[in-house]
Amino acid sequence: MEEPRVQKHLESLQSSCGNGLETGALQRLTNLLLVEGLTDIQQKEHDILQVETTKGLPSVSKSIPLEKLFLPLSKVSIPPRICVTIGVAGIGKSTLVKLFVCSWAKGEINRDIMFVLPLTFRELNTYEKLSAERLICSAFPHITEPGGIAAGAARTLLILDGLDEFKTPLDFSNTVVCTDPKKEIQVDNLITNIIRGNLLQEASVWVTSRPAAARQIPGGLVDRMTEIRGFGAAEMKDFLEQMFPDNRDLSSQVLQHIRANRSLHVLCTIPGFCWISGSSIAYFLKRSGDQSQEATVVPRTLSEIFSYYFKMALSGEWLEKPREALRIEQAVNTSKKLVGSLGRLAFYGLLRRKHVFYEQDMKAYGIDLSLLHSCLSTRLLLKEDMQASTAYYFSHLTTQEFLAALYYYTAAKRAIFDLFTESGVSWPKLGFLSHFRSAVQRALQAEDRQLDIFIRFLSGLLSPRVNRLLAGWLLAKDEQGGFRSQAIGVLQGCLNADHAVSWRAVNAMRCLQEMQHTDTAEAVEEAMRSGSLAGMLTPMNCSALAYLLQVSDVCLEETNLSSCLTYNVCKSLLSQLLFCHSLRLDNNQFKDDVMELLGSVLSGKDCQIQRLSLAENQISNKGAKALARSLLVNRSLMVLDLRSNSIGPTGAKALADALKKNQILLSLNLQKNGIGAQGTRQMAEALKQNCSLRELILSSNSVGDNGSIALAEALRVNHSLQSLDLQSNSISSAGVTALTAALCSNKGLLSLNLRENSISKEGGPAIARALRSNSTLRKLDLAANLLHDDGGKAIASAIGENRALTSLHLQWNFIQAKAATALAQALQSNSSLASLDLQENAIGDEGMAALSAALKVNTTLADLHLQVASVGVAGAQALAEALMVNKSLQILDLRGNSLGPAGAKAVANALKVNRSLRWLNLQENSLGMDGAICIATALKGNHGLTYVKLSHSSSSELLGSSGSSSCSCTPQEAGEKDRRTEGSNPSLEQQLRCAAPVPRQCRWLY
């Protein structure tokens, strides 16, 4: 090839593709998501519905940098020949192509590619026949002899942008084979032959498309599929700031309103839609001061957003430039005719799935091309000059759909034939309602759902708010008449038709929202908040629930459908549950048949469920097997809670077999499932192979020593499990000896719960050996065992040497003063332990004195729990001395001891000095009035303590006024609080409040 011509081509590409790239937020385009293929929802649903359903979040995928898009993924693989990049309308596919071409032309990426030939399907629409060589020339006019490229003399990349805009569907099953690069054939046949490899065999091909159109290409022919992700939070903020560079306050207000509307916020992850929404909301905000209070509701629905957008376009009041010289009235009159013509073009283009138009199309619909240069059209209809023709296309897919709805809404008032039949030959249809019903039926019948947003806009035009907004502009005043209530009835009829809640039913609910009919959704949302959904999930309410799963803040963090679902209701909601990231289905009396249904959901490619709780149902081993089968293919579930079911050993084996292959699940809760030692052994075998599970909860499962020994063997080889819960499992010293021996070599476990077992004092030395050698365990819970003083002393000796453990629970272990003294000695040298629980151990004043001595030198202990520890006045006095010098302790629980007034006085004196304590519990300590008043008085100068409990009742709160030095409580108020405080001293609260000032930060519980 001649170098000057190549250089000329590079310069041409830089010029044509570099325009405007510097203004957009392009960072997200430099990393694409690697996807395994099209999901069901991408193949079947409208772009907007895809984003709404998935909440704007892509499925969990690996990413690939743009510069590696055409490189092998590994050293042993080859470069992909056919790459397909998908993205919904307005996401930035064409911008991505421009970015790549410009970067390549500058020599920044993919230098191994000698020629990049960018073409759009808009251009290809202008040809009837082409040869492969002529195709090359059309993209690379500087080459007069394209045979070398066609023969693969140099690595070439052919880019075909916008498959969804191609006028002819690709038919790979009936492709006429062509291998001659000089032979001219139908353009669609040319494309299929290139993709199949019959032509340009050595060239790489990159196709971009909206998801639904991409399904035309058989998956077996696609070597690599990627997806463009939408805006993240920071990118949306940057984008809006670039829209309004001279008014940061305005961009901040726009972003605030977008974030306040969850549904709108999700759609604004699409850059094209974010621009429309941002423009509309900003237009509203700049004029809200001149409007009536009724008209100052921020636009929330799609119809309201586009009504403001079109009103802005009609008036010529674009935000980024001054008002045009024409008066608003003149602009409206000039534009109304154009809107009507464009609306007809939009409507019939939508029916034909046509989104690109040419001059002959414009003339056929009576559009005056001289008016297409007005402000209105340049914002609604974009123009692209090509070699052979000029193409026109709407600024966004939703712009075409809104214009189509405007046309249909207006035409339906006077049409006597079916508007969906452009020729006018049909059975007569009279009246708006008849046409509205026809449109709804057509939308329900459309296989690819291309009319769903059109119907939503059509419904929105019946909204009183939209009608008022557009009255005198695009609609006549009071044009909705009495149609709204009848149209509501038509849409509600769609909600009662299906046993299963379909996407069409959800869209019907969205249509009702557009129409400002929100009664059903609000009632169901309130029931969700109050937990009273049970018994009210009729087909219509199920549709409302499915809609709320996508938009309600109640479902933002977690979708809680506990205690309200039946088999039939769950079955009807299955397709909607796919996209709930955190789903709680507890206590629904679900049996194995429901698990079969949920298993099918978890097995779906679309599934985005990350957390699933099925606690307290009636799941047996059959249901566990169904869930296990789904775990073999699921790629999203990270947390599965099956506590309080009856899966038994057989169900545990099924789940264990799945865990041997599943590398996604992070947490599994099998508490109280009767899996026994047999099931535990199966789980242990799985742990030897699984590298992903981080948490395993097996409490209350009769694991016993045999199960513990099996788990110990697994822990010797598994270093990924971080938390193991074996509470209440009849584990004795033999079991704990095996487990602790494994801990000597294990490097992954951070938390071990052995609470409520049968570990005797003989288990203490085994635990101590593990603590001396293990350097990773952070939390050890040994509460409610049988360690006694001997076991406690053994553990204490290891604590003095251990530098990893941060939390130790020894509650209710028959520990007394000797073990407490040993622990105190360990605390004097230990620098890692932050929490120590010795409650319900009779350590007495002697043990308390030893611990107090340790607190004088220890600098790490933050939590100390000594409830019911037989501590008396002497112990309290020793503790008080320690509190005067200790600077680390933040939580101190002394409930249920015998401090008395004298002990309270000692603690109060310490509180006047101590500045670290934040939480103090002195309930059930026989403090008396004098002791309580001492504590209250001490708080006058203590500004660190924020939470104090004094008596055994915790049902009332006493909050101080803002730093006032006198009690603001009246006797009547105190008396009223006394009546609400069950079991408290009737006069204690009143006297305390009036005895001393109450710090404003302190919360008292009596």
PDB file of C-alpha atoms in Angstrom, residues 3-19 21 97-98 101-106 116-118 123 137-143 387:
ATOM      1  CA  GLU A   3       2.297   5.247   2.506  1.00  0.00           C
ATOM      2  CA  PRO A   4       0.938   8.744   1.589  1.00  0.00           C
ATOM      3  CA  ARG A   5      -2.544   7.331   1.028  1.00  0.00           C
ATOM      4  CA  VAL A   6      -2.421   5.439   4.307  1.00  0.00           C
ATOM      5  CA  GLN A   7      -1.330   8.597   6.099  1.00  0.00           C
ATOM      6  CA  LYS A   8      -4.132  10.517   4.424  1.00  0.00           C
ATOM      7  CA  HIS A   9      -6.586   7.898   5.633  1.00  0.00           C
ATOM      8  CA  LEU A  10      -5.272   8.165   9.206  1.00  0.00           C
ATOM      9  CA  GLU A  11      -5.666  11.933   9.147  1.00  0.00           C
ATOM     10  CA  SER A  12      -9.180  11.576   7.767  1.00  0.00           C
ATOM     11  CA  LEU A  13     -10.128   9.171  10.575  1.00  0.00           C
ATOM     12  CA  GLN A  14      -8.714  11.469  13.246  1.00  0.00           C
ATOM     13  CA  SER A  15     -10.674  14.376  11.845  1.00  0.00           C
ATOM     14  CA  SER A  16     -13.993  12.566  11.488  1.00  0.00           C
ATOM     15  CA  CYS A  17     -13.873  10.570  14.699  1.00  0.00           C
ATOM     16  CA  GLY A  18     -12.184  13.014  17.041  1.00  0.00           C
ATOM     17  CA  ASN A  19     -14.916  15.653  17.029  1.00  0.00           C
ATOM     18  CA  LEU A  21     -14.780  13.212  22.138  1.00  0.00           C
ATOM     19  CA  VAL A  97     -16.338   3.323  18.001  1.00  0.00           C
ATOM     20  CA  LYS A  98     -15.160   6.888  17.464  1.00  0.00           C
ATOM     21  CA  VAL A 101     -10.806   4.656  15.783  1.00  0.00           C
ATOM     22  CA  CYS A 102      -9.353   7.976  16.901  1.00  0.00           C
ATOM     23  CA  SER A 103      -7.019   6.292  19.412  1.00  0.00           C
ATOM     24  CA  TRP A 104      -5.887   3.788  16.768  1.00  0.00           C
ATOM     25  CA  ALA A 105      -5.307   6.494  14.177  1.00  0.00           C
ATOM     26  CA  LYS A 106      -3.067   8.312  16.658  1.00  0.00           C
ATOM     27  CA  VAL A 116      -9.337   0.008  10.393  1.00  0.00           C
ATOM     28  CA  LEU A 117     -12.398   0.300   8.176  1.00  0.00           C
ATOM     29  CA  PRO A 118     -15.278   1.979  10.060  1.00  0.00           C
ATOM     30  CA  GLU A 123     -24.485   4.011   5.274  1.00  0.00           C
ATOM     31  CA  CYS A 137     -13.419   1.266  -0.884  1.00  0.00           C
ATOM     32  CA  SER A 138     -16.473   2.859   0.650  1.00  0.00           C
ATOM     33  CA  ALA A 139     -14.723   2.839   4.036  1.00  0.00           C
ATOM     34  CA  PHE A 140     -11.240   3.527   2.643  1.00  0.00           C
ATOM     35  CA  PRO A 141     -11.686   5.736  -0.472  1.00  0.00           C
ATOM     36  CA  HIS A 142      -7.952   6.450  -0.677  1.00  0.00           C
ATOM     37  CA  ILE A 143      -7.245   2.870  -1.777  1.00  0.00           C
ATOM     38  CA  GLN A 387     -21.423   9.929   0.604  1.00  0.00           C
TER      39      GLN A 387
END
